[in-house]
Amino acid sequence: MYDLMRTLKYAILGLLNQKSMTGYELMKQFESALCEFWSAKHSQIYPELKRLVDEGCVVYEIEISGTVLEKKVYRLTEKGRQDFHAWLSAETKLEPTPKNVARLKIFFCSSLSAEERDAFLKDQLAQHEARLAHLLHNQESFSSVPAPDTDAFGDYLVLMGAVMREEMNCAWLKKCLLLNQSEP
Amino acid sequence: MYDLMRTLKYAILGLLNQKSMTGYELMKQFESALCEFWSAKHSQIYPELKRLVDEGCVVYEIEISGTVLEKKVYRLTEKGRQDFHAWLSAETKLEPTPKNVARLKIFFCSSLSAEERDAFLKDQLAQHEARLAHLLHNQESFSSVPAPDTDAFGDYLVLMGAVMREEMNCAWLKKCLLLNQSEP
DNA sequence: ATTTGCATGTAATCTGTTACATGATTCA
DNA sequence: TGAATCATGTAACAGATTACATGCAAAT
């Protein structure tokens, strides 16, 4: 039988476990807090929320914004909380392949001229350095390490992970550039 | 209009640019040489090869293995070579999200007890250490850095990248463990 | 008034996995 | 002779993106 991951389900349940919110606010969370390790567009979120209602994992109440605009504020049910904790506690095997187009190009880079290779690697490095700078800027908002039993702890750990990932990417690309230049 | 990536197309063209081979051999390449940054099952490869024939990017000749078994040996056409080089030379923007279930769980880890968090992080660390050991073993097969104009150069760079990625993952998880233990 | 953001949805399409299906070859 | 590997395909389904579609609210 199929072994469905349903990761979007658990991402949504986890966010709603932190705080009840609308589909739109969930979308904003994916764009900000989760953007370094997960993503989801509203066109995927809204149907999933409908499904989670059918499954009894979430319920919603309608709130009126302004005079007529209806917002659906979703919150976890007990079943939703249980499903989330079961997922969080389950064994987590390493995933096979973090697909990466840039690395695929580097794998094939011997088909480029030395100059093209150099330009490509420098461009990649510049992009990763820009992202790193952005992440370091975000990190400044943490004056100290949050307590492990607060939502901010997870935030802090994944931001630290993202910073280290980009530092590694920059270091790797610099090594690639050196190896390319050592044989002219 | 749609901006199709067609990355599988270019991965296949790139491999066939190195050497003509069958769909089965392509599958083996995805499992070995490319496994740290791309993957494809045979059920995706065979239909894509058919499509590439229709597009005029590849042609095949039938070889007989044993007495009756027919193998289709694919090779690049001039159009295939051009398409591949155009892709390789095109601008490469950073991809938005390398999705990662383990990081998603760590983001939500404040919902676990300190002991559960510790066990989870240690398990992840062990898995990444095992993968790192495996990669370091592979790295031993390179006695020196290959020349940048040989296929082996790309091999070497991506293997180096995979090693650095796993070293980073291990270092990150160790930091997470320390931060979890510092507040009991 | 107009633009930006808030808010919710569906349709079409693309990408990828699992399962279904078949048969030959090679090695122990 | 039986198991592992070679070899090729299709069908069903899952996961995710782009495009289509609509309308209110808030700020400038």
CSV table of C-alpha atoms (C1' of nucleotides) in Angstrom, one decimal:
chain,number,residue,atom,x,y,z
A,1,MET,CA,0.0,0.0,0.0
A,2,TYR,CA,0.9,3.6,-0.3
A,3,ASP,CA,3.0,5.2,2.4
A,4,LEU,CA,1.8,8.8,2.2
A,5,MET,CA,3.9,11.5,3.8
A,6,ARG,CA,1.2,14.2,4.1
A,7,THR,CA,3.9,16.6,5.2
A,8,LEU,CA,1.8,19.6,4.4
A,9,LYS,CA,-0.9,18.3,6.7
A,10,TYR,CA,1.5,18.2,9.6
A,11,ALA,CA,3.1,21.5,8.8
A,12,ILE,CA,-0.3,23.1,9.0
A,13,LEU,CA,-1.3,21.3,12.2
A,14,GLY,CA,2.0,22.3,13.7
A,15,LEU,CA,1.4,26.0,12.9
A,16,LEU,CA,-2.2,25.8,14.2
A,17,ASN,CA,-0.9,24.1,17.3
A,18,GLN,CA,1.1,27.3,18.0
A,19,LYS,CA,-1.8,29.6,17.3
A,20,SER,CA,-5.2,29.5,15.6
A,21,MET,CA,-5.2,31.4,12.3
A,22,THR,CA,-6.7,31.8,8.8
A,23,GLY,CA,-5.5,30.2,5.6
A,24,TYR,CA,-4.1,33.5,4.6
A,25,GLU,CA,-2.1,33.8,7.8
A,26,LEU,CA,-0.9,30.2,7.3
A,27,MET,CA,0.4,31.2,3.9
A,28,LYS,CA,2.3,34.1,5.4
A,29,GLN,CA,3.9,31.7,7.9
A,30,PHE,CA,5.1,29.5,5.1
A,31,GLU,CA,6.6,32.6,3.4
A,32,SER,CA,8.3,33.8,6.5
A,33,ALA,CA,9.0,31.4,9.4
A,34,LEU,CA,9.1,28.2,7.3
A,35,CYS,CA,10.6,29.5,4.1
A,36,GLU,CA,14.1,28.0,4.7
A,37,PHE,CA,12.8,24.4,4.8
A,38,TRP,CA,9.3,24.2,3.6
A,39,SER,CA,6.9,26.0,1.2
A,40,ALA,CA,3.3,26.0,0.2
A,41,LYS,CA,1.2,28.2,-2.0
A,42,HIS,CA,-2.4,29.3,-1.1
A,43,SER,CA,-3.7,27.0,-3.9
A,44,GLN,CA,-2.3,24.1,-1.9
A,45,ILE,CA,-3.2,25.3,1.6
A,46,TYR,CA,-6.9,26.0,1.1
A,47,PRO,CA,-7.8,22.5,-0.3
A,48,GLU,CA,-5.7,20.9,2.4
A,49,LEU,CA,-7.6,22.9,5.1
A,50,LYS,CA,-10.8,21.6,3.6
A,51,ARG,CA,-9.5,18.1,3.8
A,52,LEU,CA,-8.4,18.6,7.4
A,53,VAL,CA,-11.9,19.7,8.3
A,54,ASP,CA,-13.3,16.5,6.7
A,55,GLU,CA,-10.8,14.4,8.7
A,56,GLY,CA,-11.8,16.2,11.9
A,57,CYS,CA,-8.3,17.5,12.6
A,58,VAL,CA,-9.3,21.2,12.5
A,59,VAL,CA,-12.5,23.3,12.9
A,60,TYR,CA,-13.1,26.9,11.9
A,61,GLU,CA,-15.1,29.8,13.1
A,62,ILE,CA,-16.1,32.6,10.8
A,63,GLU,CA,-14.9,36.1,11.8
A,64,ILE,CA,-16.1,39.3,10.1
A,65,SER,CA,-13.5,41.7,9.0
A,66,GLY,CA,-14.7,45.2,8.3
A,67,THR,CA,-18.4,45.0,7.4
A,68,VAL,CA,-18.8,41.8,5.3
A,69,LEU,CA,-15.5,40.1,4.6
A,70,GLU,CA,-15.6,36.6,6.1
A,71,LYS,CA,-12.4,35.1,7.5
A,72,LYS,CA,-12.2,31.4,8.5
A,73,VAL,CA,-10.1,31.1,11.6
A,74,TYR,CA,-8.9,27.6,12.0
A,75,ARG,CA,-8.0,25.8,15.2
A,76,LEU,CA,-6.8,22.3,16.1
A,77,THR,CA,-9.2,19.7,17.4
A,78,GLU,CA,-8.0,17.0,19.9
A,79,LYS,CA,-7.6,14.6,16.9
A,80,GLY,CA,-5.5,17.2,15.1
A,81,ARG,CA,-3.3,17.6,18.1
A,82,GLN,CA,-2.9,13.8,18.4
A,83,ASP,CA,-2.1,13.4,14.7
A,84,PHE,CA,0.5,16.1,15.0
A,85,HIS,CA,2.2,14.6,18.0
A,86,ALA,CA,2.2,11.1,16.5
A,87,TRP,CA,3.9,12.5,13.4
A,88,LEU,CA,6.4,14.6,15.4
A,89,SER,CA,7.3,11.5,17.6
A,90,ALA,CA,7.6,9.0,14.7
A,91,GLU,CA,10.9,7.9,13.4
A,92,THR,CA,12.5,10.2,10.9
A,93,LYS,CA,14.7,8.6,8.3
A,94,LEU,CA,17.0,10.8,6.3
A,95,GLU,CA,15.5,11.7,3.0
A,96,PRO,CA,17.2,10.3,-0.1
A,97,THR,CA,17.8,13.4,-2.3
A,98,PRO,CA,17.6,17.1,-1.7
A,99,LYS,CA,17.3,17.9,-5.4
A,100,ASN,CA,19.5,20.8,-6.5
A,101,VAL,CA,19.7,22.1,-10.0
A,102,ALA,CA,22.8,24.2,-9.3
A,103,ARG,CA,24.7,21.1,-8.1
A,104,LEU,CA,23.5,19.2,-11.2
A,105,LYS,CA,25.0,22.0,-13.3
A,106,ILE,CA,28.3,21.8,-11.4
A,107,PHE,CA,28.3,18.0,-11.9
A,108,PHE,CA,28.2,18.7,-15.7
A,109,CYS,CA,30.5,21.8,-15.5
A,110,SER,CA,33.4,20.2,-17.4
A,111,SER,CA,31.4,20.9,-20.6
A,112,LEU,CA,31.9,24.6,-20.0
A,113,SER,CA,35.0,26.5,-20.7
A,114,ALA,CA,37.2,27.5,-17.8
A,115,GLU,CA,36.0,31.1,-18.1
A,116,GLU,CA,32.3,30.1,-18.2
A,117,ARG,CA,32.8,27.8,-15.2
A,118,ASP,CA,34.5,30.7,-13.3
A,119,ALA,CA,31.6,33.1,-14.1
A,120,PHE,CA,29.0,30.5,-13.2
A,121,LEU,CA,30.6,29.7,-9.8
A,122,LYS,CA,31.1,33.4,-9.0
A,123,ASP,CA,27.5,34.1,-9.8
A,124,GLN,CA,26.4,31.3,-7.5
A,125,LEU,CA,28.7,32.5,-4.8
A,126,ALA,CA,27.3,36.0,-5.0
A,127,GLN,CA,23.7,34.7,-4.7
A,128,HIS,CA,24.6,32.6,-1.7
A,129,GLU,CA,26.5,35.4,0.0
A,130,ALA,CA,23.4,37.7,-0.4
A,131,ARG,CA,21.2,35.1,1.1
A,132,LEU,CA,23.6,34.6,4.0
A,133,ALA,CA,23.7,38.3,4.7
A,134,HIS,CA,19.9,38.3,4.8
A,135,LEU,CA,19.9,35.4,7.2
A,136,LEU,CA,22.5,37.0,9.5
A,137,HIS,CA,20.4,40.1,9.5
A,138,ASN,CA,17.4,38.0,10.7
A,139,GLN,CA,19.5,36.4,13.4
A,140,GLU,CA,20.1,39.8,14.9
A,141,SER,CA,16.5,39.9,16.2
A,142,PHE,CA,17.5,37.1,18.7
A,143,SER,CA,19.3,38.8,21.6
A,144,SER,CA,19.7,35.4,23.4
A,145,VAL,CA,18.8,31.7,22.9
A,146,PRO,CA,15.1,31.1,23.5
A,147,ALA,CA,14.1,28.5,26.1
A,148,PRO,CA,13.6,25.0,24.6
A,149,ASP,CA,9.9,24.9,25.6
A,150,THR,CA,8.9,28.0,23.7
A,151,ASP,CA,8.0,28.2,20.0
A,152,ALA,CA,10.9,30.6,19.5
A,153,PHE,CA,13.4,27.8,20.2
A,154,GLY,CA,12.5,26.0,17.0
A,155,ASP,CA,12.7,29.3,15.1
A,156,TYR,CA,16.2,29.9,16.5
A,157,LEU,CA,17.5,26.4,15.7
A,158,VAL,CA,16.3,26.4,12.0
A,159,LEU,CA,17.6,29.9,11.5
A,160,MET,CA,21.0,28.8,12.9
A,161,GLY,CA,20.8,25.8,10.5
A,162,ALA,CA,20.0,28.0,7.5
A,163,VAL,CA,23.0,30.3,8.4
A,164,MET,CA,25.3,27.3,8.6
A,165,ARG,CA,24.0,25.9,5.4
A,166,GLU,CA,24.7,29.1,3.5
A,167,GLU,CA,28.1,29.4,5.1
A,168,MET,CA,28.8,25.9,3.9
A,169,ASN,CA,27.6,26.7,0.4
A,170,CYS,CA,29.8,29.8,0.2
A,171,ALA,CA,32.8,27.8,1.4
A,172,TRP,CA,32.2,25.0,-1.0
A,173,LEU,CA,31.8,27.4,-4.0
A,174,LYS,CA,35.0,29.2,-3.0
A,175,LYS,CA,36.8,25.8,-3.0
A,176,CYS,CA,35.4,25.0,-6.4
A,177,LEU,CA,36.6,28.4,-7.8
A,178,LEU,CA,40.1,27.7,-6.4
A,179,LEU,CA,40.2,24.2,-8.0
A,180,ASN,CA,39.1,25.7,-11.3
A,181,GLN,CA,41.7,28.4,-11.3
A,182,SER,CA,44.6,26.1,-10.2
A,183,GLU,CA,44.7,24.6,-13.8
A,184,PRO,CA,44.5,27.3,-16.4
B,1,MET,CA,2.8,31.1,-19.9
B,2,TYR,CA,4.4,28.2,-18.1
B,3,ASP,CA,8.1,28.3,-17.3
B,4,LEU,CA,8.9,24.6,-17.4
B,5,MET,CA,12.1,23.5,-15.7
B,6,ARG,CA,12.4,20.1,-17.5
B,7,THR,CA,15.4,19.4,-15.3
B,8,LEU,CA,15.1,15.6,-15.8
B,9,LYS,CA,15.4,16.3,-19.6
B,10,TYR,CA,18.8,18.1,-19.0
B,11,ALA,CA,20.0,15.6,-16.5
B,12,ILE,CA,19.5,12.8,-19.1
B,13,LEU,CA,21.0,14.9,-21.9
B,14,GLY,CA,24.0,15.6,-19.7
B,15,LEU,CA,24.6,12.0,-18.9
B,16,LEU,CA,24.2,11.0,-22.6
B,17,ASN,CA,26.6,13.8,-23.5
B,18,GLN,CA,29.2,11.9,-21.4
B,19,LYS,CA,28.4,8.5,-22.9
B,20,SER,CA,25.7,6.8,-24.9
B,21,MET,CA,23.7,4.3,-22.8
B,22,THR,CA,20.4,2.5,-22.2
B,23,GLY,CA,17.5,3.7,-20.0
B,24,TYR,CA,18.6,1.1,-17.5
B,25,GLU,CA,22.2,2.4,-17.4
B,26,LEU,CA,20.8,6.0,-17.0
B,27,MET,CA,18.8,4.7,-14.0
B,28,LYS,CA,22.0,3.3,-12.5
B,29,GLN,CA,23.7,6.7,-13.0
B,30,PHE,CA,20.9,8.4,-11.1
B,31,GLU,CA,21.4,5.9,-8.3
B,32,SER,CA,25.2,6.3,-8.1
B,33,ALA,CA,26.8,9.4,-9.5
B,34,LEU,CA,23.8,11.8,-9.2
B,35,CYS,CA,22.2,10.4,-6.0
B,36,GLU,CA,23.5,13.3,-3.8
B,37,PHE,CA,21.6,16.0,-5.7
B,38,TRP,CA,19.1,14.4,-8.2
B,39,SER,CA,17.0,11.3,-8.5
B,40,ALA,CA,14.8,9.6,-11.0
B,41,LYS,CA,13.0,6.2,-11.1
B,42,HIS,CA,12.9,4.1,-14.3
B,43,SER,CA,9.1,4.9,-14.5
B,44,GLN,CA,10.1,8.5,-15.1
B,45,ILE,CA,13.1,7.9,-17.2
B,46,TYR,CA,11.6,5.7,-19.9
B,47,PRO,CA,8.7,8.1,-20.8
B,48,GLU,CA,11.1,11.0,-20.8
B,49,LEU,CA,13.4,9.2,-23.2
B,50,LYS,CA,10.4,8.6,-25.5
B,51,ARG,CA,9.7,12.3,-25.3
B,52,LEU,CA,13.3,13.2,-26.1
B,53,VAL,CA,13.1,11.0,-29.2
B,54,ASP,CA,10.0,12.9,-30.3
B,55,GLU,CA,11.7,16.2,-29.7
B,56,GLY,CA,14.7,15.0,-31.7
B,57,CYS,CA,17.2,15.4,-28.8
B,58,VAL,CA,18.2,11.7,-28.8
B,59,VAL,CA,18.2,8.7,-31.1
B,60,TYR,CA,18.6,5.1,-30.2
B,61,GLU,CA,19.9,1.9,-31.8
B,62,ILE,CA,18.8,-1.5,-30.7
B,63,GLU,CA,21.5,-3.9,-29.5
B,64,ILE,CA,20.9,-7.6,-28.8
B,65,SER,CA,22.0,-8.9,-25.5
B,66,GLY,CA,22.3,-12.7,-25.3
B,67,THR,CA,20.0,-14.1,-28.1
B,68,VAL,CA,16.8,-12.1,-28.0
B,69,LEU,CA,16.9,-9.3,-25.4
B,70,GLU,CA,16.7,-5.9,-27.0
B,71,LYS,CA,18.5,-3.0,-25.5
B,72,LYS,CA,17.9,0.6,-26.7
B,73,VAL,CA,21.2,2.4,-26.6
B,74,TYR,CA,20.5,6.2,-26.7
B,75,ARG,CA,22.8,8.8,-27.9
B,76,LEU,CA,22.6,12.6,-28.2
B,77,THR,CA,21.7,14.3,-31.5
B,78,GLU,CA,23.1,17.7,-32.4
B,79,LYS,CA,19.9,19.3,-31.2
B,80,GLY,CA,20.2,17.4,-27.9
B,81,ARG,CA,23.7,18.7,-27.5
B,82,GLN,CA,22.6,22.3,-28.2
B,83,ASP,CA,19.6,22.1,-25.8
B,84,PHE,CA,22.0,20.8,-23.1
B,85,HIS,CA,24.5,23.5,-23.5
B,86,ALA,CA,21.8,26.2,-23.7
B,87,TRP,CA,20.5,25.0,-20.3
B,88,LEU,CA,24.0,24.7,-18.8
B,89,SER,CA,24.9,28.2,-19.9
B,90,ALA,CA,21.6,29.8,-18.8
B,91,GLU,CA,21.3,31.9,-15.7
B,92,THR,CA,20.8,29.9,-12.5
B,93,LYS,CA,18.8,31.5,-9.8
B,94,LEU,CA,18.9,30.1,-6.3
B,95,GLU,CA,16.0,27.8,-5.7
B,96,PRO,CA,13.6,29.0,-3.1
B,97,THR,CA,13.2,26.0,-0.8
B,98,PRO,CA,15.1,22.8,-0.3
B,99,LYS,CA,12.3,21.1,1.5
B,100,ASN,CA,13.4,19.2,4.6
B,101,VAL,CA,11.1,17.2,6.8
B,102,ALA,CA,13.7,16.9,9.6
B,103,ARG,CA,14.1,20.6,9.8
B,104,LEU,CA,10.3,21.0,9.9
B,105,LYS,CA,10.3,18.7,12.9
B,106,ILE,CA,13.0,20.7,14.6
B,107,PHE,CA,11.1,23.9,14.0
B,108,PHE,CA,8.2,22.3,16.0
B,109,CYS,CA,10.5,20.6,18.5
B,110,SER,CA,9.3,22.7,21.5
B,111,SER,CA,6.2,20.5,21.5
B,112,LEU,CA,8.4,17.6,22.6
B,113,SER,CA,9.8,16.9,26.1
B,114,ALA,CA,13.5,17.7,26.6
B,115,GLU,CA,14.2,14.0,26.6
B,116,GLU,CA,12.3,13.3,23.4
B,117,ARG,CA,14.1,16.3,21.8
B,118,ASP,CA,17.4,14.9,22.9
B,119,ALA,CA,16.6,11.4,21.5
B,120,PHE,CA,15.4,12.8,18.2
B,121,LEU,CA,18.4,15.0,17.7
B,122,LYS,CA,20.8,12.2,18.6
B,123,ASP,CA,19.1,9.9,16.1
B,124,GLN,CA,19.4,12.5,13.4
B,125,LEU,CA,23.0,13.1,14.2
B,126,ALA,CA,23.8,9.3,14.0
B,127,GLN,CA,22.1,9.1,10.6
B,128,HIS,CA,24.1,12.0,9.2
B,129,GLU,CA,27.3,10.7,10.7
B,130,ALA,CA,26.7,7.4,8.9
B,131,ARG,CA,26.1,9.2,5.6
B,132,LEU,CA,29.2,11.3,6.1
B,133,ALA,CA,31.3,8.2,6.7
B,134,HIS,CA,30.0,6.7,3.5
B,135,LEU,CA,30.8,9.8,1.5
B,136,LEU,CA,34.3,10.0,3.0
B,137,HIS,CA,34.8,6.4,1.9
B,138,ASN,CA,33.7,7.3,-1.6
B,139,GLN,CA,36.1,10.3,-1.6
B,140,GLU,CA,39.1,7.9,-1.0
B,141,SER,CA,38.7,6.7,-4.6
B,142,PHE,CA,40.1,10.1,-5.8
B,143,SER,CA,43.8,10.1,-5.3
B,144,SER,CA,44.1,13.6,-6.7
B,145,VAL,CA,41.9,16.4,-8.0
B,146,PRO,CA,40.8,15.6,-11.6
B,147,ALA,CA,41.4,18.1,-14.4
B,148,PRO,CA,38.6,20.6,-14.9
B,149,ASP,CA,38.0,19.5,-18.5
B,150,THR,CA,37.2,15.9,-17.6
B,151,ASP,CA,33.9,14.4,-16.4
B,152,ALA,CA,35.6,13.4,-13.2
B,153,PHE,CA,36.0,17.0,-12.2
B,154,GLY,CA,32.2,17.5,-11.7
B,155,ASP,CA,32.1,14.2,-9.8
B,156,TYR,CA,34.8,15.4,-7.5
B,157,LEU,CA,33.2,18.8,-6.9
B,158,VAL,CA,29.7,17.5,-6.0
B,159,LEU,CA,31.2,14.8,-3.8
B,160,MET,CA,33.2,17.4,-2.0
B,161,GLY,CA,29.9,19.4,-1.7
B,162,ALA,CA,28.1,16.4,-0.3
B,163,VAL,CA,30.8,15.9,2.3
B,164,MET,CA,30.7,19.5,3.4
B,165,ARG,CA,26.9,19.4,3.6
B,166,GLU,CA,27.0,16.4,5.9
B,167,GLU,CA,29.8,17.9,8.0
B,168,MET,CA,27.6,21.0,8.4
B,169,ASN,CA,24.5,18.9,9.3
B,170,CYS,CA,26.5,17.1,12.0
B,171,ALA,CA,27.9,20.3,13.4
B,172,TRP,CA,24.4,21.9,13.4
B,173,LEU,CA,22.8,19.0,15.2
B,174,LYS,CA,25.6,19.0,17.8
B,175,LYS,CA,24.9,22.7,18.4
B,176,CYS,CA,21.2,21.9,18.8
B,177,LEU,CA,21.9,19.2,21.3
B,178,LEU,CA,24.1,21.5,23.3
B,179,LEU,CA,21.4,24.2,23.4
B,180,ASN,CA,18.8,21.6,24.5
B,181,GLN,CA,21.0,20.4,27.3
B,182,SER,CA,22.0,23.8,28.6
B,183,GLU,CA,18.5,24.3,30.0
B,184,PRO,CA,17.3,21.2,31.9
C,1,DA,C1',-9.7,57.3,-6.6
C,2,DT,C1',-6.2,54.0,-6.9
C,3,DT,C1',-3.0,50.8,-5.4
C,4,DT,C1',-1.6,47.4,-2.2
C,5,DG,C1',-2.7,44.0,0.7
C,6,DC,C1',-6.3,40.8,2.8
C,7,DA,C1',-9.0,36.9,1.8
C,8,DT,C1',-10.7,32.5,-0.5
C,9,DG,C1',-11.2,29.5,-3.8
C,10,DT,C1',-10.8,26.3,-8.5
C,11,DA,C1',-8.6,24.4,-12.9
C,12,DA,C1',-5.0,22.9,-15.6
C,13,DT,C1',-0.7,21.2,-15.6
C,14,DC,C1',3.8,19.5,-14.3
C,15,DT,C1',6.7,16.5,-11.5
C,16,DG,C1',7.5,12.5,-9.2
C,17,DT,C1',6.4,7.9,-6.6
C,18,DT,C1',4.3,3.5,-6.0
C,19,DA,C1',2.3,-0.2,-8.0
C,20,DC,C1',1.3,-3.1,-11.8
C,21,DA,C1',3.3,-6.0,-15.6
C,22,DT,C1',6.4,-8.7,-18.3
C,23,DG,C1',10.3,-11.3,-19.7
C,24,DA,C1',15.5,-12.4,-20.6
C,25,DT,C1',20.2,-13.1,-18.8
C,26,DT,C1',23.7,-14.4,-15.6
C,27,DC,C1',25.6,-16.4,-11.8
C,28,DA,C1',25.7,-19.6,-7.9
D,1,DT,C1',16.9,-24.5,-11.0
D,2,DG,C1',16.4,-20.7,-8.5
D,3,DA,C1',17.7,-16.0,-7.3
D,4,DA,C1',19.5,-11.7,-8.5
D,5,DT,C1',20.0,-8.6,-11.9
D,6,DC,C1',19.2,-6.7,-16.5
D,7,DA,C1',15.8,-4.6,-19.3
D,8,DT,C1',11.5,-2.0,-20.6
D,9,DG,C1',7.3,-0.4,-20.2
D,10,DT,C1',2.2,1.5,-18.3
D,11,DA,C1',-1.3,3.0,-14.8
D,12,DA,C1',-2.8,5.2,-10.8
D,13,DC,C1',-1.9,8.4,-7.7
D,14,DA,C1',0.4,12.1,-4.8
D,15,DG,C1',2.5,16.4,-4.4
D,16,DA,C1',3.2,21.0,-6.0
D,17,DT,C1',3.1,25.2,-9.3
D,18,DT,C1',1.0,28.4,-12.4
D,19,DA,C1',-2.9,30.4,-13.9
D,20,DC,C1',-7.6,31.6,-13.6
D,21,DA,C1',-11.1,34.0,-10.8
D,22,DT,C1',-13.4,37.0,-7.5
D,23,DG,C1',-14.1,40.6,-4.2
D,24,DC,C1',-13.3,43.5,0.3
D,25,DA,C1',-10.4,46.6,3.3
D,26,DA,C1',-7.0,49.9,4.3
D,27,DA,C1',-3.9,53.3,3.3
D,28,DT,C1',-2.1,56.9,0.4
